Short mmCIF file of C-alpha atoms and ligand atoms in Angstrom, two decimals:
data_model
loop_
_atom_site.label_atom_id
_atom_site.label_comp_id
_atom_site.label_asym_id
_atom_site.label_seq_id
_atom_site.Cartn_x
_atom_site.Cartn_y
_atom_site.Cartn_z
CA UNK A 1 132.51 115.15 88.90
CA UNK A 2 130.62 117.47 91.00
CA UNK A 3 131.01 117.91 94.01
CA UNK A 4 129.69 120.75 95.98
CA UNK A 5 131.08 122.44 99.39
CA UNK A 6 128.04 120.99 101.51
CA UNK A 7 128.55 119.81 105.15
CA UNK A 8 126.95 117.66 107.26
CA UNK A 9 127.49 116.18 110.51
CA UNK A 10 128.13 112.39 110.32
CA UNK A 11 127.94 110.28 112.82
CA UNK A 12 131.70 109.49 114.90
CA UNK A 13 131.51 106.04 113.81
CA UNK A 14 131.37 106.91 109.79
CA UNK A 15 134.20 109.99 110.19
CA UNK A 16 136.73 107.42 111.94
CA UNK A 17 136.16 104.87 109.27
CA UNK A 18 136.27 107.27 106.53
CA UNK A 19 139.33 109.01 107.86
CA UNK A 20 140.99 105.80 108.57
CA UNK A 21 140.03 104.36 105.02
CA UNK A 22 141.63 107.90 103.43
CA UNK A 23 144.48 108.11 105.70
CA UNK A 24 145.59 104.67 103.44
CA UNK A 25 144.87 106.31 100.68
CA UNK A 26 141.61 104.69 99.52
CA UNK A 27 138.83 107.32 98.10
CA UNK A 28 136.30 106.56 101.27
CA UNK A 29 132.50 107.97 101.29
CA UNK A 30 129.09 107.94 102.71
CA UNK A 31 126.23 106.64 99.98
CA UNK A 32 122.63 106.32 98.72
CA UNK A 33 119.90 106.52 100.93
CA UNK A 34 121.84 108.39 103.92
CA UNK A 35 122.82 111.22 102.07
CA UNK A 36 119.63 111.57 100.06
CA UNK A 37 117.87 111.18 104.15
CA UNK A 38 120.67 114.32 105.35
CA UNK A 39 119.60 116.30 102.19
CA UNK A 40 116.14 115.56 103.44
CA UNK A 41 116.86 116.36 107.09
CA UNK A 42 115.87 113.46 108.36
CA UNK A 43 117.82 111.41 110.59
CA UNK A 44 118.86 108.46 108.76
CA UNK A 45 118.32 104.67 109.77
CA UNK A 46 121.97 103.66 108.95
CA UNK A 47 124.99 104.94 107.19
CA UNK A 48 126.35 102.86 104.23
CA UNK A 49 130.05 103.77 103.10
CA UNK A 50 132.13 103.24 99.44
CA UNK A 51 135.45 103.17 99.02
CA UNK A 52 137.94 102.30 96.47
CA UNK A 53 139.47 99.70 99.35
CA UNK A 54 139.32 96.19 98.64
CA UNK A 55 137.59 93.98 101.19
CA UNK A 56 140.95 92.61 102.81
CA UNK A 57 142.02 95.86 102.87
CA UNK A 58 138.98 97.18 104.30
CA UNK A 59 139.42 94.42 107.36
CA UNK A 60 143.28 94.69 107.51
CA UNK A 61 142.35 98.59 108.45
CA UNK A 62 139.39 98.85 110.51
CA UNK A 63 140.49 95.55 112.91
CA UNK A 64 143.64 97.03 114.51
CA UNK A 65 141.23 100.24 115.15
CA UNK A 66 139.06 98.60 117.36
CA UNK A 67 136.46 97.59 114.94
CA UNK A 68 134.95 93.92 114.55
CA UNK A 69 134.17 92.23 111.22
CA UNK A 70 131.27 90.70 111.88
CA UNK A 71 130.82 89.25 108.17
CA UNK A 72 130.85 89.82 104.44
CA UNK A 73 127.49 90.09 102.50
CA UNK A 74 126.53 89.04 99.58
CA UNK A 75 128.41 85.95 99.02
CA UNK A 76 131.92 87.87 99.78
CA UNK A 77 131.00 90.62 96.95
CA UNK A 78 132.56 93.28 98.11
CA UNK A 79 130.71 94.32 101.27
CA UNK A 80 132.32 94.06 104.61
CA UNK A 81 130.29 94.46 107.88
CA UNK A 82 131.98 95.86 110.97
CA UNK A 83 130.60 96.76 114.44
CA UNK A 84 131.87 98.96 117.05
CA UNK A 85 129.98 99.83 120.27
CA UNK A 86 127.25 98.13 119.06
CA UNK A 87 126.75 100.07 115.84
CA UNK A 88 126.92 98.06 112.70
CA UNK A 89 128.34 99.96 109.40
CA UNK A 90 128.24 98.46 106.20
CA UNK A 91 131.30 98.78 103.77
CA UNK A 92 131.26 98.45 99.97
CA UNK A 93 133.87 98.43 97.70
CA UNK A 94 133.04 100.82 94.78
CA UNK A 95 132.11 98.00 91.95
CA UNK A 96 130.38 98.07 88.57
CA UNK A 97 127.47 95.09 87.43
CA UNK A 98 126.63 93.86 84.10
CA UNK A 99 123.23 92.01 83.66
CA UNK A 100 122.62 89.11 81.38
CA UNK A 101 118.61 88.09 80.76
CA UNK A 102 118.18 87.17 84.59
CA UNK A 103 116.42 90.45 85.59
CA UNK A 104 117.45 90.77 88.96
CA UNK A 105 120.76 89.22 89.47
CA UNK A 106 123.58 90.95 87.35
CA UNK A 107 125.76 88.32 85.98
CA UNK A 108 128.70 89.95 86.47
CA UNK A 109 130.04 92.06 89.20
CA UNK A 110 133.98 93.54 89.52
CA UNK A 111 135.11 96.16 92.28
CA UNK A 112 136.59 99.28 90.34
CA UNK A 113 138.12 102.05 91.50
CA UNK A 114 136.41 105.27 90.72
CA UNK A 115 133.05 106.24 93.02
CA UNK A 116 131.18 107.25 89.60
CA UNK A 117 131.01 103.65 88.51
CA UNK A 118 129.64 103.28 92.03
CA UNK A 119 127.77 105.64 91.88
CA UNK A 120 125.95 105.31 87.96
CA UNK A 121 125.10 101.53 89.15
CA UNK A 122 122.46 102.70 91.40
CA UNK A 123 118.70 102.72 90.93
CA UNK A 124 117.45 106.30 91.00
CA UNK A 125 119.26 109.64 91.49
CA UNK A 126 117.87 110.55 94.74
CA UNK A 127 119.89 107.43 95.99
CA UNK A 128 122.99 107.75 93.76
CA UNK A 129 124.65 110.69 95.56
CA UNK A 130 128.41 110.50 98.01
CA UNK A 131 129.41 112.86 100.76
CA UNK A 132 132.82 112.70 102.23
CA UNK A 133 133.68 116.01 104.43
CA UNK A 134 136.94 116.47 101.82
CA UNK A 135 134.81 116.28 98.47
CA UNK A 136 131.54 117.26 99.73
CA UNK A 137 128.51 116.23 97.43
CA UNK A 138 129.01 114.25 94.78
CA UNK A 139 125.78 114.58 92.75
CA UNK A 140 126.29 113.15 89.46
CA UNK A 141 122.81 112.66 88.21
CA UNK A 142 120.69 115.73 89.37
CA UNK A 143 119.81 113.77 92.36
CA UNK A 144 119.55 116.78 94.52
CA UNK A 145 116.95 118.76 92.36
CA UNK A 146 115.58 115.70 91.92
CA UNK A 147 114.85 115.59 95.99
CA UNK A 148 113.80 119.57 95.59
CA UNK A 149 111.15 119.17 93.14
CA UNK A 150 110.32 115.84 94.56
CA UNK A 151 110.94 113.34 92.06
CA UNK A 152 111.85 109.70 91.46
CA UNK A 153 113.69 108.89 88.27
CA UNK A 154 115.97 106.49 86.86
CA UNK A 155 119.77 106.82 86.63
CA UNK A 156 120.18 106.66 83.14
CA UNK A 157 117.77 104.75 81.10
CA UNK A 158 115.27 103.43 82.76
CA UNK A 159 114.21 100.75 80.45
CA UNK A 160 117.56 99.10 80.62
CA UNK A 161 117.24 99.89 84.60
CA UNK A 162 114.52 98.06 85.27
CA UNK A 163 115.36 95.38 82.59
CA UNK A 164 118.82 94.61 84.57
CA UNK A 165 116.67 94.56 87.59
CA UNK A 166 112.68 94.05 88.10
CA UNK A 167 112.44 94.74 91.54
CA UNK A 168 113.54 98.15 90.92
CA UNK A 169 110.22 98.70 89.78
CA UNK A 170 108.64 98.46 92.95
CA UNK A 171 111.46 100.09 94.90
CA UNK A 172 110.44 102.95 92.60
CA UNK A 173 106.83 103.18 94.08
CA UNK A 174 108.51 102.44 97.63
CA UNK A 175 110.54 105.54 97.50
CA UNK A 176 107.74 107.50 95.92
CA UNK A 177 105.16 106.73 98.66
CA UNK A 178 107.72 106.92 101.26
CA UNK A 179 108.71 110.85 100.18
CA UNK A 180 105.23 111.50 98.76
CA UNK A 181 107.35 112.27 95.77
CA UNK A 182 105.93 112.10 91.96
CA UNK A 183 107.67 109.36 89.58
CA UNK A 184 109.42 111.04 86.77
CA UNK A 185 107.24 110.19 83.36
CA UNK A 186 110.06 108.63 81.43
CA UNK A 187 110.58 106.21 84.69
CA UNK A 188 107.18 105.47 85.25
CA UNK A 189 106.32 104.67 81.41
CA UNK A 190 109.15 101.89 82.06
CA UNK A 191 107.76 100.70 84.90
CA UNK A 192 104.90 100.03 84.05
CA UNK A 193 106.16 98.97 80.46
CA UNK A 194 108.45 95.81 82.33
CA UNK A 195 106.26 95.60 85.03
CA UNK A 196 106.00 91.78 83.56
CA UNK A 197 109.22 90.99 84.62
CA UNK A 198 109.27 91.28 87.88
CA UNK A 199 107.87 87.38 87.60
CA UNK A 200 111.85 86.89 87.38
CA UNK A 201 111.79 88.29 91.16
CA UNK A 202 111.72 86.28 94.18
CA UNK A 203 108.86 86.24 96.75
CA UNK A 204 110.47 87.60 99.28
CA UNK A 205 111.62 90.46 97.71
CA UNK A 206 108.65 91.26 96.72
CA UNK A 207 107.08 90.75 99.84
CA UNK A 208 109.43 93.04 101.34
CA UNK A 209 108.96 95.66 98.94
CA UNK A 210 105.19 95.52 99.19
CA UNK A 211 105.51 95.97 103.09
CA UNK A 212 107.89 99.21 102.95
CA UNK A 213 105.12 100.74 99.84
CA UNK A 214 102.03 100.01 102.39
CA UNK A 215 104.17 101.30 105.97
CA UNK A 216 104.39 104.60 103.38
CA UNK A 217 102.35 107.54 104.75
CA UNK A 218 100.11 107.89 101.96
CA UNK A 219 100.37 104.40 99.48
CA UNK A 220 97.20 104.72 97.85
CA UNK A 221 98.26 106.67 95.02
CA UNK A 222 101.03 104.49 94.64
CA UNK A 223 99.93 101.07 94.53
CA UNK A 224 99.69 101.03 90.24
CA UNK A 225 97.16 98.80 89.21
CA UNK A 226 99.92 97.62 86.25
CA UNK A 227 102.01 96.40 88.49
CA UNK A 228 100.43 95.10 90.93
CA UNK A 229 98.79 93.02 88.71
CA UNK A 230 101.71 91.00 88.37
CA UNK A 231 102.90 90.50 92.08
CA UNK A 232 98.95 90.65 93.22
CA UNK A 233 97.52 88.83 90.13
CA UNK A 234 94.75 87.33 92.74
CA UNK A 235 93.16 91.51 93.43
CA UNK A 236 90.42 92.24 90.82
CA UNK A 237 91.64 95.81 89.30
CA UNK A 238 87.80 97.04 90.01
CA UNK A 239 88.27 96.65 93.76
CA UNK A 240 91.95 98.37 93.80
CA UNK A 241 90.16 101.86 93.94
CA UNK A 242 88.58 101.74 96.95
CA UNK A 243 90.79 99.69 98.82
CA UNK A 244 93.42 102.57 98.34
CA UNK A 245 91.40 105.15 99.99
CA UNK A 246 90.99 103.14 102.81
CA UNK A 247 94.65 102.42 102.95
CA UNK A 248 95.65 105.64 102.85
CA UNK A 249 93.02 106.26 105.85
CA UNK A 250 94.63 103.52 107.83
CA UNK A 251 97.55 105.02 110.29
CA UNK A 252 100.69 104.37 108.83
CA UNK A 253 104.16 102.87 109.59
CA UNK A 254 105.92 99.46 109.72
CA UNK A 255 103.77 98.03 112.69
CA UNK A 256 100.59 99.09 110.88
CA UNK A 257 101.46 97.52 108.27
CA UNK A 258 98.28 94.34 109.03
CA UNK A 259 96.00 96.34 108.41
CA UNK A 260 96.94 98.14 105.43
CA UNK A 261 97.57 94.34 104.38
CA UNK A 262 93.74 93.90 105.44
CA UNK A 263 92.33 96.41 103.62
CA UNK A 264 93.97 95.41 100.46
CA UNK A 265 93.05 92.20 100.22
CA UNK A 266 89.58 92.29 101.69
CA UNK A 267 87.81 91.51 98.43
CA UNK A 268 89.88 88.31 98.29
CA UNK A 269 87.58 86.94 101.54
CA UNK A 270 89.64 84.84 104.26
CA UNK A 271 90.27 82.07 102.26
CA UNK A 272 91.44 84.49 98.94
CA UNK A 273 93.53 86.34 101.67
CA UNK A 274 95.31 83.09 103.34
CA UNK A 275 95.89 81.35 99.84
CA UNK A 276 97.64 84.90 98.54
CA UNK A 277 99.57 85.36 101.80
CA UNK A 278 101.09 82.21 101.42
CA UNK A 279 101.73 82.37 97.60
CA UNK A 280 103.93 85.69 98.52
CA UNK A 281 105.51 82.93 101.60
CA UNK A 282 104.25 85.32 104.68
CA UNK A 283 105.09 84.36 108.38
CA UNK A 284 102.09 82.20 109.30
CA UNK A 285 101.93 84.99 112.52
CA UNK A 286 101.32 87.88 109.23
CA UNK A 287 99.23 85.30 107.61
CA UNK A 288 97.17 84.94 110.30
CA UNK A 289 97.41 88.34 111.75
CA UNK A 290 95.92 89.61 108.22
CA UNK A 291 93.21 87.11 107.80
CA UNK A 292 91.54 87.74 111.18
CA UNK A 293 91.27 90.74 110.45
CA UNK A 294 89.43 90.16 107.16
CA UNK A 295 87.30 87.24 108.22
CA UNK A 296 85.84 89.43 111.60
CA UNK A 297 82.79 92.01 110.22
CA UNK A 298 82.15 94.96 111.97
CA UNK A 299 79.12 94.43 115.11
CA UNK A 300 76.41 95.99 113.91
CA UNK A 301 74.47 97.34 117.32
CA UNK A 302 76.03 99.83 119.09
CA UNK A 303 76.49 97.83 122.55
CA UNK A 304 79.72 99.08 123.31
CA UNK A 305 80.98 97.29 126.86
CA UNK A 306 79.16 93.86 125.37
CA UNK A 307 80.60 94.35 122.20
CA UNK A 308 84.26 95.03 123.33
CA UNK A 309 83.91 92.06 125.67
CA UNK A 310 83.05 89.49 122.59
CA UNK A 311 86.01 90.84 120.79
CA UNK A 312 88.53 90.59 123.84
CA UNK A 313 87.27 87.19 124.54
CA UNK A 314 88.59 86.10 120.99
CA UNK A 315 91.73 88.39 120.73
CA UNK A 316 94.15 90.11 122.10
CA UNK A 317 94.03 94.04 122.61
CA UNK A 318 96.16 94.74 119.80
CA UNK A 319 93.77 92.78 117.42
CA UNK A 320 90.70 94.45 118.58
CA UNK A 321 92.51 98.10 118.15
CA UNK A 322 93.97 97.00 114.37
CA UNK A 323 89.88 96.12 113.70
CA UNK A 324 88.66 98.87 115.18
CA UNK A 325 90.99 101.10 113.12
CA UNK A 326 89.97 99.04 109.84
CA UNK A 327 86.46 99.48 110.51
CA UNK A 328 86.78 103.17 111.12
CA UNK A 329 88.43 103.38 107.55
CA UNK A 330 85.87 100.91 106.13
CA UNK A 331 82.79 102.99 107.39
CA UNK A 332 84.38 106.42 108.44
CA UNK A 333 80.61 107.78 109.42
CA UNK A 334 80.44 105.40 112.54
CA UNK A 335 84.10 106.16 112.88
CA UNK A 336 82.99 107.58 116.28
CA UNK A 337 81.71 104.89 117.75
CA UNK A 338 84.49 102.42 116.48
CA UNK A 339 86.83 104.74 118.58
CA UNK A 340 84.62 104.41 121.70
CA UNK A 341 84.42 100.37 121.21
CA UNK A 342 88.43 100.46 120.94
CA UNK A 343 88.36 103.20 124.12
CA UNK A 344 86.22 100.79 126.13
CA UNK A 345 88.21 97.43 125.06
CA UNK A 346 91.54 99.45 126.52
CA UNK A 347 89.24 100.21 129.60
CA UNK A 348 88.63 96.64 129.95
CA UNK A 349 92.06 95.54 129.57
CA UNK A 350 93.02 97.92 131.94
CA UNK A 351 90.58 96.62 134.52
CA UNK A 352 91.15 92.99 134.18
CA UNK A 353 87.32 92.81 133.24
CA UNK A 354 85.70 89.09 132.45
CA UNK A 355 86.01 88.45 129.07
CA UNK A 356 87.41 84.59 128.56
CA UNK A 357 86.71 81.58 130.34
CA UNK A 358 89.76 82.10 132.00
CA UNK A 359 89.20 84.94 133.90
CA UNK A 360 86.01 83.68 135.54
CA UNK A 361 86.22 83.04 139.23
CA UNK A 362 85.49 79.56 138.70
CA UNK A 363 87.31 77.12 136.93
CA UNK A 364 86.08 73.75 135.70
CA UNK A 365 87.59 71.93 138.64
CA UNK A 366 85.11 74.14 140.84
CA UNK A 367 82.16 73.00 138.93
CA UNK A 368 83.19 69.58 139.36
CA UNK A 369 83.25 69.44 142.50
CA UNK A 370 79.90 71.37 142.71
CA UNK A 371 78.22 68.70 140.87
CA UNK A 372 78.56 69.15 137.15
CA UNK A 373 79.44 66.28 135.04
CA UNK A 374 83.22 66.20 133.24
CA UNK A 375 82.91 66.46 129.90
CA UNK A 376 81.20 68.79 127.04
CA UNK A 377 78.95 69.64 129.57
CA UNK A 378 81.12 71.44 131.73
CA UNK A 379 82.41 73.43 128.89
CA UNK A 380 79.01 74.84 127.65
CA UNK A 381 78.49 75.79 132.17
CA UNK A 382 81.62 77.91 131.55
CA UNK A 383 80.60 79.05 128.51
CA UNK A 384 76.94 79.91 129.81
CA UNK A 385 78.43 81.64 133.16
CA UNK A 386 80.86 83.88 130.94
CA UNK A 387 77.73 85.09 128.77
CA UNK A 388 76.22 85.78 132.09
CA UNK A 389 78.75 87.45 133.62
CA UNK A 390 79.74 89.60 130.21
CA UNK A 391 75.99 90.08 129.67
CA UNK A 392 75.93 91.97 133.43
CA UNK A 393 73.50 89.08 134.72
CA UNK A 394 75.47 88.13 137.33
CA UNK A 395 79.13 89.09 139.02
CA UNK A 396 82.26 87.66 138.18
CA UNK A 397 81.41 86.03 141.87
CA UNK A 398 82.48 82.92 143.02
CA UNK A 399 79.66 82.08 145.17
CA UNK A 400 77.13 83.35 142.50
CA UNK A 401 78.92 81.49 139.47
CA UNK A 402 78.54 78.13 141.52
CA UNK A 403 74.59 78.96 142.60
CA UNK A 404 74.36 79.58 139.03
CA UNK A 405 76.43 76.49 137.77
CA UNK A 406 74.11 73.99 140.33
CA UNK A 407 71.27 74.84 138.34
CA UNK A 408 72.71 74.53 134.91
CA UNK A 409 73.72 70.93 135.73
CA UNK A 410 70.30 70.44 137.35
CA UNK A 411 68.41 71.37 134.35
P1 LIG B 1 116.32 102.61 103.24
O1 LIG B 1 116.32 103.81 104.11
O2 LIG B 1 114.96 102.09 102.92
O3 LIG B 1 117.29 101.52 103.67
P2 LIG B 1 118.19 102.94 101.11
O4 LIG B 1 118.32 103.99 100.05
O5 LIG B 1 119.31 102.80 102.09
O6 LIG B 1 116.82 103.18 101.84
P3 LIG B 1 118.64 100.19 100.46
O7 LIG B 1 117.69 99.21 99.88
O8 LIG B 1 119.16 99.98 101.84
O9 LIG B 1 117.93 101.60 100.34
O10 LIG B 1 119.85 100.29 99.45
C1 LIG B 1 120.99 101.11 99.67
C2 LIG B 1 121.43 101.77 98.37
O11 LIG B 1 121.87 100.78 97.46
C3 LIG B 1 120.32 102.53 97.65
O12 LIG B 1 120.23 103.87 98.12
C4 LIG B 1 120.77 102.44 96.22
O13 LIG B 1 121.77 103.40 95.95
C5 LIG B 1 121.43 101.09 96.15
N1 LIG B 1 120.52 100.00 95.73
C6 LIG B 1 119.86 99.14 96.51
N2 LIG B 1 119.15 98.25 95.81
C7 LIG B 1 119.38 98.56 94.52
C8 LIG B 1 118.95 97.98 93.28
N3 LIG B 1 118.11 96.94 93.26
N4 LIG B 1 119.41 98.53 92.15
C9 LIG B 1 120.26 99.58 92.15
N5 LIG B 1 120.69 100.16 93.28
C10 LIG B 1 120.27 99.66 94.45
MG1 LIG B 2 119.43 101.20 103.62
#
């Protein structure tokens, strides 16, 4: 095994459990995507540990030390989750998987006891590396040159990789356009190759996966037109080209994830976007979120204050800022004056300015009792004073609104 004399400073949490865990006995380490993030100096989200202890032994350790098991994942395989001043760390007992022809689930699972089984069970070798402070790196599959030169491959073969498992396939371009890293050629060939099977993978997942490749920095590149044909058979390949460029000029990150979403599957129209959304079994809220921001085109004229006022009066702030941003990707020469509309809808909000029906200083009971008729009628008043008060024609004044109102129900 190697192992290399490497240091890094883990979090107190992950040193008591490891030293309690190896105190027993039990080989005890920190794995996949936190040591590849340390390696990468970045900070990383959570720490996941291995060790040679069995679940029960696992709980019969950590419980008496102050931790609480707060469950066991994966129906009981292995993984024990335990929580101490409110940090969660997830425990796995070192295990090797066999697949059968179900290309994602592996048929059969059993814990072992040696951290290269562990370890040679995991997708690519960026992800596949330990650190304990005793053993220090345990890189068994060039996984650290492989973060040097910037590279995403396979443990082992990747054909038989990505046949165990399909959704490794996408987590491939996930990690890529998360790092900016290239995908190794031998990887990618397989990829693409068995990118066919990843009909074997649930929706979800591959919703999920599809989010974390467009929060990426850069996804563009990334987003293969062989695979996605198979989890976005509704795209036409011909529009795939352009709608990466304007991803990639999108901001990025989890909560901008909408728009990227937006941009994508703008060919598909509202209806095309709504029918996909579903298909993958997106929150109505995404579903809805997305399609919005399809179905709205960019205003033409260049009336700023009017304009912003039309889009706050049909959504919130945060809607008019994800268009605005789209739109500046979409047409990046009036990308100035999409950044003034989303400057002067901020000002707006700021200011409380008139924008709905609801922020008039009349409501329909005040009409009413000025003289206009319940009914559709006093709807299209409102409606009529908001277009005059948005418009500048008149203030957002009571006493003006109801002068105005008296002869709109005259008339
Ligand atoms: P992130 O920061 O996105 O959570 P991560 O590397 O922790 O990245 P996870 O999906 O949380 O990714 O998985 C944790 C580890 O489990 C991975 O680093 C990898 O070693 C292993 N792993 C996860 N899913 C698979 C899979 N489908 N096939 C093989 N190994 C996997
Ligand atoms: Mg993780």
């Amino acid at each position: 095994m190697t192992a290399e004399n490497r240091r890094f400073l883990l979090p107190p949490i992950i040193n008591r459990i490891l030293t309690l865990l190896t105190e027993q006995g039990f080989a005890a380490y920190v794995v996949g995507g936190a040591v590849r993030d340390l390696l990468l100096g970045k900070a990383p989200g959570d720490f996941d540990v291995a060790t040679s202890a069995r679940p029960e032994s696992v709980i019969s350790i950590l419980e008496p030390a102050g931790f609480t098991v707060v469950g066991e994942l994966g129906q009981n395989f292995g993984v024990v989750v335990v929580h101490r001043d409110s940090q969660m760390v997830e425990i796995a007992t070192f295990r090797g998987e066999a697949y059968g022809g179900d290309a994602h689930k592996p048929e059969q699972v059993w814990y072992c006891d040696d951290l290269e089984a562990d370890l040679s069970r995991r997708d690519f070798t960026v992800n596949a590396m330990a650190y304990n402070d005793e053993d220090g790196l345990c890189d068994l599959f060039g996984g650290q040159e492989d973060l040097a030169r910037g590279v995403v491959r396979a443990v082992g073969e990747p054909l038989r990789r990505f046949e165990e498992d399909a959704l490794r396939i996408l987590r491939l371009y996930r990690f890529a356009a998360r790092f900016g890293f290239v995908i190794d050629e031998a990887t990618e060939a397989a990829a693409k190759q068995l990118a066919a099977h990843l009909d074997c993978v649930s929706v979800e997942r591959i919703e999920e996966e599809l989010n974390k490749l467009l929060s990426a920095p850069k996804p563009g590149a990334y987003l293969e037109p062989e695979v996605l044909a198979f989890v976005l058979p509704e795209l036409p390949p011909d529009d795939l080209s352009e709608a990466r460029e304007i991803i990639d000029a999108l901001p990025a990150g989890a909560e901008e994830v909408t728009t990227r979403w937006a941009a994508l599957l703008l060919p598909l129209g509202e209806d095309g976007t709504r029918k996909a959304l579903k298909r993958l079994k997106c929150s109505n809220a995404v579903i809805d979120g997305v399609s919005t921001l399809v179905k709205e085109k960019a205003p033409r004229t260049p009336a700023l204050s009017l304009q912003a006022k039309r889009l706050l009066g049909k959504y919130d702030l945060h809607t008019v800022q994800q268009l605005t941003a789209l739109w500046s990707a979409l047409q990046p020469e009036r990308k100035d004056e999409f950044t003034a509309l989303q400057k002067e809808a901020e000002t707006l909000t700021a200011q409380s300015a008139c924008c709905r029906v609801s922020q008039l200083a009349v409501n329909g009971r005040d009409l009413m009792a000025a003289g206009v008729a319940p009914g559709p009628g006093l709807r299209r008043a409102l409606e009529a004073l908001l277009e005059e008060v948005i418009t500048g024609r008149l203030p957002n004044e009571k006493a003006e609104l109801l002068a105005f109102a008296a002869k709109f129900s005259a008339s």
